[in-house]
XYZ file of C-alpha atoms in Angstrom:
777
model
C 0.000 0.000 0.000
C 1.388 3.355 -1.046
C 0.477 6.769 0.290
C -0.961 9.402 -1.989
C 2.257 11.421 -1.688
C 4.374 8.386 -2.622
C 2.163 7.597 -5.602
C 2.241 11.188 -6.815
C 6.026 11.228 -6.510
C 6.336 8.046 -8.584
C 3.949 9.365 -11.217
C 6.009 12.553 -11.541
C 9.383 10.834 -11.551
C 8.881 8.607 -14.585
C 7.702 11.422 -16.905
C 10.672 13.550 -15.793
C 13.034 10.769 -16.831
C 11.316 10.488 -20.211
C 11.634 14.239 -20.768
C 15.307 14.242 -19.918
C 15.847 11.263 -22.186
C 13.952 12.973 -25.006
C 16.343 15.917 -24.817
C 19.450 13.721 -24.483
C 20.377 14.773 -20.978
C 20.208 13.490 -17.408
C 19.106 14.586 -13.955
C 22.758 15.313 -13.145
C 22.712 18.234 -15.593
C 19.109 19.456 -15.653
C 16.146 19.814 -13.356
C 12.582 19.812 -14.705
C 10.090 22.234 -13.174
C 6.513 21.600 -14.348
C 4.517 24.746 -15.158
C 1.162 25.568 -16.688
C 2.866 26.303 -19.999
C 5.806 27.940 -21.703
C 4.636 31.416 -20.686
C 4.565 30.466 -17.001
C 8.075 29.034 -17.355
C 9.348 32.316 -18.793
C 7.670 34.282 -16.019
C 9.339 32.028 -13.460
C 12.775 32.791 -14.926
C 12.126 36.527 -14.873
C 11.066 36.391 -11.222
C 13.756 34.009 -9.975
C 16.865 35.042 -11.907
C 19.530 36.554 -9.577
C 19.322 40.089 -11.000
C 21.488 42.882 -9.626
C 19.473 46.102 -9.910
C 20.634 49.565 -10.833
C 21.921 51.780 -8.022
C 23.970 49.195 -6.121
C 27.728 49.174 -5.656
C 28.031 46.218 -8.021
C 27.623 46.529 -11.798
C 23.945 46.013 -12.626
C 22.401 43.193 -14.643
C 20.918 43.382 -18.155
C 18.145 41.428 -19.774
C 18.707 41.140 -23.520
C 16.324 39.456 -25.938
C 16.169 38.945 -29.673
C 13.522 41.151 -31.298
C 12.298 38.044 -33.153
C 10.827 36.693 -29.911
C 7.428 35.658 -28.667
C 5.388 38.163 -26.663
C 5.908 36.034 -23.547
C 9.665 36.567 -23.800
C 9.381 40.308 -24.431
C 6.927 40.508 -21.532
C 9.687 39.459 -19.129
C 10.939 43.026 -19.324
C 7.907 44.104 -17.296
C 9.182 42.060 -14.356
C 12.798 43.139 -14.805
C 11.719 46.781 -14.930
C 9.956 46.375 -11.579
C 13.284 45.113 -10.221
C 15.125 48.138 -11.630
C 16.922 46.051 -14.243
C 17.381 47.402 -17.755
C 16.167 45.467 -20.802
C 17.860 45.716 -24.190
C 16.297 44.443 -27.453
C 18.791 42.941 -29.901
C 18.104 42.597 -33.630
C 19.182 39.310 -35.255
C 21.750 40.994 -37.480
C 23.266 42.713 -34.435
C 24.055 39.472 -32.655
C 25.992 38.303 -35.717
C 28.179 41.379 -35.375
C 28.505 41.116 -31.602
C 32.072 39.770 -31.652
C 33.165 43.382 -31.634
C 31.627 43.657 -28.143
C 34.136 41.219 -26.648
C 35.652 42.552 -23.470
C 39.375 42.804 -22.731
C 40.781 40.098 -20.456
C 40.955 42.383 -17.415
C 37.176 42.985 -17.542
C 36.166 39.360 -17.926
C 36.342 38.548 -14.217
C 33.111 40.427 -13.356
C 30.459 38.048 -12.005
C 27.359 40.234 -12.517
C 24.724 37.906 -14.051
C 23.141 38.911 -17.356
C 20.497 36.997 -19.284
C 20.162 36.697 -23.055
C 17.048 35.081 -24.552
C 16.497 33.952 -28.111
C 14.281 31.426 -29.884
C 15.742 28.237 -31.300
C 13.139 28.677 -34.042
C 11.146 31.788 -34.915
C 7.459 31.119 -34.431
C 6.812 33.764 -37.104
C 8.948 32.605 -40.034
C 10.428 29.259 -38.980
C 13.974 30.627 -39.108
C 16.278 28.486 -36.948
C 18.843 30.506 -35.063
C 22.212 28.845 -34.421
C 22.307 26.677 -31.315
C 26.049 27.423 -31.296
C 25.140 30.865 -29.969
C 24.562 29.254 -26.569
C 28.191 28.359 -25.999
C 29.498 31.395 -27.890
C 27.594 33.765 -25.611
C 28.375 31.894 -22.391
C 32.071 31.831 -23.293
C 32.162 35.502 -24.192
C 32.909 34.924 -27.886
C 29.640 36.709 -28.684
C 28.435 39.569 -26.473
C 24.896 40.902 -26.978
C 26.050 44.227 -25.520
C 29.410 45.470 -24.304
C 29.174 45.220 -20.548
C 31.226 43.366 -17.886
C 29.608 40.291 -16.366
C 28.686 36.650 -16.804
C 26.132 35.739 -19.486
C 23.441 33.101 -19.073
C 21.270 31.922 -21.960
C 17.530 31.293 -22.092
C 16.652 29.234 -25.185
C 12.971 29.535 -26.096
C 12.467 26.063 -27.558
C 8.651 25.949 -27.687
C 8.397 26.188 -31.476
C 11.629 24.332 -32.212
C 11.004 21.104 -30.296
C 7.627 20.538 -31.949
C 9.423 19.244 -35.048
C 13.174 19.108 -34.330
C 15.435 17.169 -31.949
C 17.216 19.144 -29.237
C 20.365 17.706 -27.702
C 20.999 19.388 -24.353
C 24.070 17.263 -23.898
C 25.668 19.352 -26.641
C 23.794 22.655 -26.472
C 23.662 23.359 -22.752
C 21.461 26.391 -22.399
C 20.739 27.539 -18.857
C 16.945 27.746 -19.216
C 14.753 25.931 -21.739
C 10.979 26.565 -21.556
C 8.786 24.113 -23.477
C 5.082 23.433 -24.041
C 3.985 19.815 -24.424
C 0.894 20.335 -26.536
C 3.135 21.801 -29.230
C 4.893 18.420 -29.318
C 1.991 15.983 -28.966
C -1.098 18.129 -29.435
C -1.958 17.191 -25.843
C -2.127 17.958 -22.960
C -2.865 21.665 -23.030
C -2.087 23.685 -19.935
C 1.133 21.830 -19.188
C 4.677 22.987 -19.814
C 8.042 22.764 -18.180
C 11.177 24.714 -17.504
C 14.415 22.781 -17.863
C 16.995 24.426 -15.623
C 20.715 23.798 -15.862
C 21.807 22.596 -12.427
C 24.766 24.970 -12.462
C 22.424 27.984 -12.321
C 19.635 26.335 -10.290
C 21.100 27.102 -6.814
C 21.279 30.810 -7.696
C 17.557 31.143 -8.389
C 15.586 33.168 -5.875
C 12.142 32.381 -4.503
C 9.980 34.777 -2.519
C 6.476 33.291 -2.547
C 6.059 29.778 -1.196
C 2.968 27.711 -1.902
C 1.710 24.333 -0.785
C 4.276 21.570 -1.120
C 7.291 23.876 -1.537
C 8.207 24.313 2.125
C 10.323 21.942 4.209
C 9.120 23.887 7.266
C 7.654 27.277 8.166
C 6.018 29.104 11.071
C 2.659 30.830 10.785
C 3.331 33.171 13.711
C 6.900 34.141 12.837
C 8.892 34.964 9.728
C 10.492 31.586 9.390
C 10.501 29.518 6.179
C 12.802 26.734 4.973
C 12.391 25.698 1.311
C 12.649 22.137 0.115
C 16.058 21.085 -1.156
C 14.771 19.846 -4.511
C 14.684 22.705 -7.023
C 11.619 21.209 -8.712
C 9.663 20.889 -5.469
C 10.757 24.366 -4.409
C 9.264 26.002 -7.529
C 6.218 23.826 -8.199
C 3.711 25.713 -6.072
C 0.577 23.830 -5.116
C -0.710 20.671 -6.761
C 0.805 20.113 -10.178
C -1.380 18.778 -12.987
C -0.346 15.194 -12.256
C -3.054 13.628 -14.437
C -1.693 15.520 -17.437
C 1.860 14.674 -16.391
C 0.929 10.976 -16.482
C -0.250 11.453 -20.085
C 3.260 12.496 -21.134
C 4.412 8.880 -20.953
C 1.852 7.910 -23.567
C 2.711 10.960 -25.655
C 6.386 10.037 -25.908
C 5.573 6.384 -26.594
C 3.124 7.159 -29.387
C 5.443 9.746 -30.890
C 8.259 7.208 -31.131
C 5.990 4.413 -32.344
C 4.334 6.432 -35.104
C 7.324 8.396 -36.361
C 10.546 6.750 -35.310
C 11.812 9.817 -33.489
C 12.361 13.549 -33.786
C 15.026 13.345 -36.495
C 12.532 11.675 -38.829
C 9.894 14.251 -37.882
C 12.368 16.984 -38.732
C 13.035 15.536 -42.196
C 9.362 14.758 -42.863
C 7.997 18.183 -41.916
C 10.778 20.048 -43.700
C 10.174 18.077 -46.896
C 6.518 19.138 -46.844
C 7.456 22.763 -46.155
C 10.140 22.778 -48.858
C 7.727 21.368 -51.448
C 4.980 23.846 -50.517
C 7.411 26.766 -50.504
C 8.797 25.798 -53.911
C 5.374 25.621 -55.574
C 3.977 28.630 -53.736
C 6.907 30.841 -54.714
C 6.461 29.998 -58.411
C 2.753 30.834 -58.688
C 2.244 33.788 -61.023
C -0.640 35.718 -62.489
C -0.958 36.129 -66.253
C 0.901 39.440 -65.996
C 3.820 37.753 -64.267
C 3.013 39.162 -60.816
C 3.504 36.758 -57.880
C 0.445 35.323 -56.154
C 2.033 35.442 -52.700
C 4.747 37.304 -50.842
C 6.677 34.946 -48.568
C 8.365 36.271 -45.445
C 11.484 34.220 -44.838
C 15.164 34.625 -44.012
C 16.085 31.430 -45.874
C 15.468 29.741 -49.222
C 14.224 26.551 -47.532
C 17.366 24.724 -48.608
C 18.130 22.974 -45.316
C 16.197 21.798 -42.237
C 19.121 22.961 -40.119
C 18.290 26.600 -40.792
C 14.571 26.490 -41.597
C 11.648 24.940 -39.758
C 8.336 23.733 -41.259
C 6.678 27.164 -41.140
C 5.689 29.293 -44.140
C 4.603 32.867 -43.509
C 3.098 34.862 -46.344
C 0.499 37.269 -47.631
C -1.644 36.698 -50.707
C -1.416 39.402 -53.382
C -3.721 40.461 -56.169
C -2.475 40.809 -59.734
C -1.516 44.434 -59.028
C 0.738 43.433 -56.154
C -1.608 44.696 -53.442
C -1.973 42.606 -50.280
C -5.261 40.781 -49.769
C -6.134 41.008 -46.071
C -5.373 37.957 -43.961
C -8.919 37.781 -42.584
C -10.274 37.296 -46.092
C -7.717 34.558 -46.747
C -8.727 32.894 -43.482
C -12.409 32.942 -44.462
C -11.676 31.442 -47.853
C -9.411 28.774 -46.339
C -12.187 27.691 -43.975
C -14.323 26.829 -47.026
C -11.666 24.272 -47.952
C -11.407 22.918 -44.379
C -7.944 24.431 -44.026
C -6.929 26.036 -40.747
C -4.424 28.864 -40.979
C -3.081 31.239 -38.357
C -3.269 34.944 -39.071
C -2.040 38.215 -37.588
C 1.378 38.770 -36.020
C 1.422 35.473 -34.073
C 2.431 37.087 -30.777
C 5.703 38.181 -32.387
C 5.475 41.888 -33.116
C 9.229 42.221 -33.610
C 9.368 39.711 -36.465
C 6.151 41.079 -37.919
C 7.604 44.584 -38.037
C 10.866 43.332 -39.513
C 9.330 41.270 -42.310
C 6.347 43.477 -43.183
C 8.214 46.770 -42.838
C 5.927 48.079 -40.101
C 7.491 50.973 -38.208
C 6.913 51.860 -34.570
C 4.894 54.833 -35.798
C 2.792 52.490 -37.931
C 1.987 50.381 -34.862
C 0.772 53.504 -33.066
C -1.286 54.625 -36.072
C -2.840 51.187 -36.437
C -3.779 51.261 -32.767
C -5.443 54.636 -33.228
C -7.319 53.177 -36.197
C -8.767 50.551 -33.848
C -6.450 47.637 -34.575
C -5.285 45.554 -31.628
C -3.504 42.203 -31.439
C -5.755 39.319 -32.371
C -8.509 41.203 -34.218
C -9.455 40.879 -37.888
C -8.444 44.384 -38.983
C -5.972 43.178 -41.562
C -5.427 46.335 -43.609
C -5.004 49.933 -42.466
C -4.676 52.492 -45.255
C -4.133 49.593 -47.633
C -1.125 48.266 -45.734
C -1.175 44.855 -43.978
C -1.195 44.660 -40.204
C -0.203 40.992 -40.250
C 0.105 37.905 -42.413
C -0.901 34.273 -42.884
C 1.047 31.317 -41.454
C 0.890 27.610 -42.207
C 2.806 24.991 -40.224
C 3.453 21.286 -40.719
C 3.595 18.755 -37.905
C 4.366 15.063 -37.685
C 0.748 14.195 -38.574
C 0.784 16.368 -41.716
C 0.814 14.583 -45.068
C 1.699 15.298 -48.672
C -2.039 15.434 -49.375
C -2.352 18.238 -46.831
C 0.282 20.257 -48.683
C -1.451 19.637 -52.001
C -4.834 20.609 -50.551
C -3.407 23.921 -49.419
C -1.819 24.624 -52.803
C -5.040 23.685 -54.600
C -6.881 26.146 -52.366
C -4.536 28.989 -53.342
C -4.783 28.082 -57.028
C -8.574 27.669 -56.978
C -9.186 30.998 -55.310
C -6.562 33.079 -57.118
C -6.039 31.498 -60.551
C -8.491 30.535 -63.244
C -7.447 26.887 -63.742
C -8.535 25.435 -60.432
C -7.925 21.901 -61.658
C -4.298 22.552 -62.581
C -1.906 19.807 -61.600
C 0.629 20.812 -58.985
C 3.478 21.496 -58.978
C 2.825 23.708 -61.970
C 4.088 26.868 -63.594
C 1.287 29.370 -63.955
C 2.770 31.605 -66.639
C -0.297 31.278 -68.851
C -3.046 31.250 -66.253
C -5.302 34.220 -65.728
C -6.882 35.546 -62.594
C -10.608 35.120 -62.471
C -12.652 38.007 -61.288
C -14.741 36.233 -59.419
C -18.725 37.091 -43.407
C -21.445 36.313 -42.043
C -24.078 38.718 -40.685
C -24.394 36.321 -37.808
C -20.710 36.792 -37.057
C -21.196 40.388 -36.124
C -21.698 41.229 -32.457
C -25.419 40.676 -32.222
C -27.913 38.863 -30.016
C -29.510 42.228 -29.450
C -27.008 43.255 -26.801
C -26.444 46.854 -25.863
C -23.158 46.859 -27.747
C -24.506 44.895 -30.700
C -24.068 45.605 -34.309
C -26.730 44.172 -36.488
C -26.746 43.696 -40.349
C -28.602 45.697 -45.688
C -27.927 44.119 -49.448
C -28.704 46.634 -52.032
C -30.651 46.114 -55.222
C -31.366 48.385 -58.165
C -34.658 49.809 -59.300
C -34.465 47.608 -62.401
C -34.001 44.447 -60.339
C -36.924 45.399 -58.139
C -39.195 45.772 -61.133
C -38.356 42.240 -62.274
C -38.784 40.604 -58.909
C -42.327 40.059 -57.729
C -41.247 38.452 -54.445
C -39.011 41.278 -53.259
C -41.697 42.575 -50.877
C -44.952 41.253 -49.588
C -46.778 44.555 -49.649
C -45.705 48.081 -50.370
C -46.629 50.706 -47.842
C -46.811 54.061 -49.565
C -46.148 55.931 -46.388
C -43.999 59.054 -46.621
C -43.370 61.603 -43.867
C -44.770 65.104 -44.409
C -42.320 67.328 -46.248
C -41.974 69.657 -43.252
C -41.082 66.708 -41.067
C -38.573 65.493 -43.637
C -36.887 68.891 -43.591
C -36.661 68.934 -39.791
C -35.201 65.437 -39.787
C -32.704 66.398 -42.457
C -31.590 69.385 -40.391
C -31.325 67.303 -37.260
C -29.143 64.735 -38.992
C -26.659 67.177 -40.414
C -26.411 70.524 -42.088
C -24.835 68.745 -45.035
C -27.502 66.064 -45.313
C -28.683 65.663 -48.871
C -30.781 62.929 -50.468
C -28.634 61.117 -52.987
C -30.979 61.407 -55.935
C -29.678 59.743 -59.109
C -31.010 58.957 -62.542
C -33.620 61.604 -62.946
C -34.047 62.315 -59.272
C -35.357 58.905 -58.213
C -35.247 58.619 -54.411
C -33.656 55.827 -52.436
C -36.279 53.758 -50.627
C -36.643 50.801 -48.300
C -37.845 47.732 -50.219
C -37.654 44.932 -47.641
C -37.507 44.569 -43.867
C -36.407 41.349 -42.180
C -35.871 40.373 -38.588
C -34.259 37.239 -37.227
C -35.888 36.425 -33.886
C -33.629 33.377 -33.387
C -30.010 33.921 -34.254
C -28.909 32.004 -37.378
C -32.449 30.792 -38.087
C -34.648 31.854 -40.996
C -35.783 35.435 -41.588
C -39.210 36.824 -40.774
C -40.252 39.421 -43.379
C -42.496 42.349 -42.459
C -43.694 45.529 -44.158
C -43.344 47.681 -41.055
C -41.894 47.073 -37.612
C -41.158 48.930 -34.360
C -37.605 50.115 -33.731
C -36.193 50.758 -30.277
C -32.855 51.528 -28.671
C -31.877 47.902 -29.149
C -32.831 47.806 -32.832
C -35.725 45.992 -34.472
C -38.096 44.657 -31.827
C -37.312 40.998 -31.014
C -34.493 40.854 -33.576
C -31.942 38.222 -32.478
C -33.481 38.007 -29.002
C -33.133 34.210 -28.894
C -30.354 31.817 -29.799
C -29.758 28.088 -29.844
C -26.919 26.759 -27.685
C -25.343 23.319 -27.487
C -25.128 21.172 -24.372
C -22.089 23.179 -23.254
C -23.949 26.483 -23.491
C -22.037 27.610 -26.592
C -23.998 29.533 -29.217
C -24.689 27.543 -32.389
C -24.669 29.243 -35.789
C -25.040 28.005 -39.339
C -21.262 27.557 -39.457
C -21.569 24.606 -37.099
C -25.176 23.642 -37.892
C -26.397 24.685 -41.376
C -29.852 23.188 -40.718
C -30.638 26.144 -38.462
C -31.607 28.018 -41.636
C -34.528 25.593 -42.033
C -36.083 26.747 -38.752
C -38.728 29.416 -39.449
C -39.650 31.671 -36.517
C -42.388 34.305 -36.844
C -43.658 36.911 -34.418
C -47.380 37.404 -33.726
C -47.670 40.691 -31.851
C -51.433 40.358 -31.351
C -51.226 36.946 -29.691
C -47.897 37.878 -28.077
C -46.140 34.686 -29.195
C -43.319 33.525 -31.423
C -44.292 30.557 -33.605
C -41.461 28.225 -34.672
C -41.907 25.893 -37.651
C -39.755 23.415 -39.560
C -40.460 20.728 -42.125
C -41.492 17.451 -40.540
C -42.066 19.079 -37.153
C -45.249 20.241 -35.429
C -45.269 24.034 -34.955
C -44.374 25.166 -31.470
C -44.888 28.554 -29.833
C -42.956 30.574 -27.293
C -44.456 33.437 -25.312
C -43.019 36.893 -25.916
C -43.493 37.573 -22.217
C -40.276 37.099 -20.301
C -40.290 34.367 -17.674
C -36.690 34.038 -16.442
C -37.352 31.200 -14.056
C -34.131 29.412 -14.983
C -31.413 31.948 -15.416
C -28.102 31.142 -17.047
C -25.034 33.161 -17.870
C -23.660 33.014 -21.380
C -19.931 33.525 -21.229
C -18.093 35.982 -23.412
C -17.641 34.719 -26.943
C -17.015 35.926 -30.474
C -20.721 35.769 -31.059
C -21.762 37.987 -28.215
C -18.493 39.902 -27.735
C -19.287 40.226 -24.027
C -21.112 38.538 -21.170
C -24.873 38.388 -21.664
C -27.467 37.465 -19.067
C -29.985 35.004 -20.464
C -32.645 32.561 -19.369
C -33.604 29.111 -20.627
C -36.866 28.725 -22.552
C -37.678 25.327 -21.066
C -37.584 21.602 -21.716
C -40.416 21.528 -24.270
C -38.721 23.852 -26.735
C -35.314 22.290 -26.002
C -36.723 18.893 -26.966
C -38.163 20.327 -30.204
C -34.814 21.763 -31.320
C -32.884 18.679 -30.189
C -35.139 16.415 -32.224
C -34.960 18.564 -35.364
C -31.192 19.116 -35.253
C -30.377 15.615 -34.029
C -28.199 16.780 -31.163
C -28.759 18.047 -27.600
C -29.417 21.793 -27.611
C -31.510 24.437 -25.933
C -33.158 27.756 -26.756
C -32.217 30.700 -24.575
C -33.339 34.328 -24.567
C -31.562 37.477 -23.579
C -32.912 39.081 -20.434
C -34.372 42.562 -20.826
C -32.767 43.480 -17.479
C -29.411 43.292 -19.214
C -30.619 45.661 -21.917
C -31.925 48.170 -19.390
C -28.688 48.123 -17.404
C -26.700 48.592 -20.608
C -28.884 51.534 -21.618
C -28.509 53.092 -18.174
C -24.744 52.976 -18.717
C -25.244 55.124 -21.850
C -24.176 52.293 -24.119
C -26.297 52.901 -27.196
C -28.000 49.927 -28.752
C -26.778 48.987 -32.190
C -28.302 47.055 -35.022
C -26.602 46.363 -38.280
C -28.201 46.430 -41.674
C -26.742 44.790 -44.705
C -26.768 47.786 -46.930
C -27.790 48.190 -50.522
C -25.888 46.367 -53.220
C -26.594 46.927 -56.933
C -26.210 43.464 -58.411
C -26.708 44.255 -62.161
C -23.761 46.640 -62.162
C -21.345 43.773 -61.372
C -21.411 42.201 -64.827
C -18.298 40.158 -63.967
C -19.641 38.630 -60.756
C -21.119 35.153 -60.819
C -23.635 36.127 -58.144
C -25.871 37.103 -61.064
C -26.491 33.387 -61.501
C -28.544 33.397 -58.324
C -32.126 34.654 -58.040
C -32.522 37.974 -56.263
C -34.627 36.461 -53.497
C -31.938 33.855 -52.838
C -29.284 36.575 -52.673
C -31.274 38.496 -50.090
C -31.795 35.346 -48.034
C -28.099 34.441 -48.079
C -26.942 37.886 -46.959
C -29.482 37.861 -44.114
C -30.267 41.562 -44.209
C -32.408 43.473 -41.757
C -33.173 46.079 -44.401
C -32.928 46.038 -48.184
C -32.778 49.396 -49.928
C -33.044 50.329 -53.587
C -30.390 52.690 -54.916
C -29.075 53.400 -58.410
C -25.301 53.214 -57.855
C -23.035 50.322 -56.866
C -21.593 50.441 -53.351
C -22.365 54.113 -52.833
C -23.489 53.233 -49.308
C -19.847 52.715 -48.434
C -19.381 56.478 -48.778
C -22.198 57.325 -46.373
C -21.548 58.635 -42.870
C -25.142 58.454 -41.635
C -28.680 58.136 -42.942
C -32.234 58.881 -41.894
C -35.251 56.742 -42.726
C -38.501 58.450 -41.860
C -38.154 59.617 -38.265
C -35.223 57.287 -37.644
C -31.570 58.250 -37.883
C -28.634 55.874 -38.150
C -24.893 56.288 -37.933
C -22.854 54.168 -40.316
C -20.521 52.046 -38.198
C -18.592 50.415 -41.022
C -18.670 47.788 -43.765
C -19.963 44.286 -43.195
C -17.276 41.705 -44.001
C -18.743 38.366 -45.069
C -17.711 34.812 -44.321
C -18.818 31.291 -45.143
C -22.449 31.574 -44.004
C -23.353 33.262 -47.291
C -22.304 29.978 -48.936
C -25.224 28.187 -47.295
C -28.407 27.833 -49.362
C -31.057 29.132 -46.973
C -33.699 26.861 -48.509
C -31.798 23.581 -48.286
C -28.930 24.127 -45.836
C -26.400 22.952 -48.437
C -23.015 24.661 -48.788
C -21.587 26.154 -51.989
C -18.129 27.689 -51.559
C -18.339 29.271 -55.026
C -20.555 32.005 -53.576
C -17.938 33.519 -51.264
C -15.217 33.048 -53.889
C -17.254 35.031 -56.421
C -17.898 37.821 -53.951
C -14.214 37.904 -52.999
C -13.137 38.160 -56.639
C -15.720 40.843 -57.373
C -14.790 43.007 -54.409
C -11.032 42.654 -54.843
C -9.200 42.455 -51.546
C -12.270 42.368 -49.300
C -15.505 40.406 -48.948
C -17.512 43.436 -47.854
C -21.194 43.466 -48.741
C -23.367 46.029 -46.984
C -22.749 48.200 -43.941
C -23.474 48.237 -40.223
C -25.720 50.939 -38.798
C -26.258 52.191 -35.253
C -29.544 53.870 -34.477
C -29.425 57.491 -33.274
C -32.988 58.392 -32.204
C -34.258 61.839 -33.202
C -36.742 64.043 -31.393
C -39.753 63.723 -33.655
C -43.514 63.531 -33.428
C -43.438 60.533 -35.755
C -43.586 57.007 -34.294
C -40.422 54.929 -34.299
C -41.714 52.603 -36.976
C -39.614 51.396 -39.884
C -41.711 50.869 -43.017
C -41.246 49.523 -46.502
C -41.418 52.392 -48.973
C -39.816 54.903 -46.603
C -37.364 57.311 -48.180
C -33.674 57.069 -47.260
C -31.747 60.318 -46.791
C -27.982 59.733 -46.688
C -25.198 62.001 -45.484
C -21.922 61.561 -47.328
C -18.599 61.229 -45.585
C -16.435 64.326 -45.611
C -14.637 65.062 -48.893
C -16.695 62.443 -50.688
C -18.634 62.991 -53.872
C -20.379 60.173 -55.695
C -20.341 60.557 -59.471
C -22.580 58.402 -61.654
C -20.471 56.100 -63.836
C -20.576 56.750 -67.574
C -20.497 53.122 -68.670
C -21.217 49.645 -67.374
C -17.474 48.957 -67.272
C -16.936 51.806 -64.822
C -19.801 50.568 -62.714
C -18.250 47.153 -62.222
C -14.850 48.537 -61.385
C -16.095 49.451 -57.895
């Protein structure tokens, strides 16, 4: 019989031995400290390193790091700054010239500890930095900066060890942080710091948690740490169940692949092949299809890892935003990473982004991790693909076929191929916008021409010939802006509302009306409900296309919402709120913030579960949340997919679809007739009757428009055609935010109402003189 402590010790000992063996070292040279991940390991080093601060009698320490480093490495400078230790960024080319910083013999006896950190492999570009730097820096052959002292080396190996062998018996760095899920894909939330035993006794520890103390007194300042470095720094209960899994990870890795050297060769071969084909793709005019960001020519796995970083270009050499590339890739079941990959230094270096550009992009609203991919036409990030030990040659070919299919005309071209004779074809989801009728929500308006309307008998159910009195129109126009002018075109024809749709249940079918109340939160009952899975996560048509076959309708007289679907008995839900079972929906990309909701009950949950064939529930947003949001002066938003003149785009294949189907796919709240293509993108605000709206921005589309709203079937050609037609963006329509006016008119939005736009400053819309000019927009 073994005690729990003894069993835990055994379970932790065997995985430690496997880790040391994997990195070709022993417990005599290295100690393994388990952490929650690579970031936690880096933080531990920053806190425990024996820094000597500024202002003491001894020479002070320096923390130097390569600018091509992960955010978690750069973030160590926050801790060093709090300790009054200076941090110095070093560019890669500077370290190659650092031999000139070598100190004379008389200054080499200083023992002040300095730390230099660099990645074994750039997570941005896959560049492998020389492991020989470790010994060169520790011996003084290379000096990051010219200062007396003793250099220690932190080797960020997180990216490197996922596909390359690391021999710590040869390359004896002082600190090596790693993350296991980057090696096996599991377990997440577990990393380790390998500490060279020669530096381990110098590490400092201030906080002591459970399991790290040999003895301490609660009533006096007495504490004795455990002798084992690992036990001293592993505060609290380590994730021993995940640690046990490491044994299986190493065994499977060896069994499937034959070891890290074979993984290195396999993944590099895939990357080299993909790089070679990708770099040869050309448009008919000879312009490259992609711009690859790399410091190597992918000639050797010793200097280049299995990472390819790039941006897609159009035939004029302009960058196509990474968010659009990501959306298109998802149609082909390809997952890519986009942005700056938590490596701003490498991103700036390769994309030519200055410090001033970073500040300007921030002012323009761009922050790390968002989908703002272009600012003033310049990229804020890029696209990255990586190969792992499970990647195959078919995966590489699938990716190349995706690039060819979406950028070149011969989508069935054999690869590798030389595209000297191919020509470029000119070929997001409204539910992806922050919606669910929250106080911060944006809600989506496609646009159709007067000619299209005349040929489409199903565009509206009934036309309400309601127009505000002319005096009222003038007062509204003045209230909106002194520069407000109706954008009359083609003989003075006004712009009018042709269709109104609301979507009571998010991602379900539209409910068309001829007039509808509008409040601070947008259209009444629009996106008030949503379907969630058994984990409480919102379901959209991306995950469950059959949601489009659910038809909700609102009956204001009976105060119910009726839900129908083929093969199912209709079911009704009261419009009266009855939050008997409250639930909290956590922050997500769908809601963009925490939303208080309540469950609509077992009966309706059973109906949806039966129709969709999976456990799910219907929840509704609580009106209390809306009131609290309004009291905080957060104005309600609702987005309209704005007007889009389809006949003007003679080179877009969307013309193959019926107008009604187009409207259904773009899931508009409002459809407006207007004579010119995309002129709504030059509007700053509009008024419709007594209602006024501020234009928030364009609506960028994703794969939901590829779903046939009548059948639930996908057709990726739809998004590809829109992407080709719009150039570097998949914008279609605009978002609006309501700005209520003081008016005697009711807040009712009606079909047939006139739209009065206000142009952006310094904007003038000129009617095109030919159909060719019309489709150039």
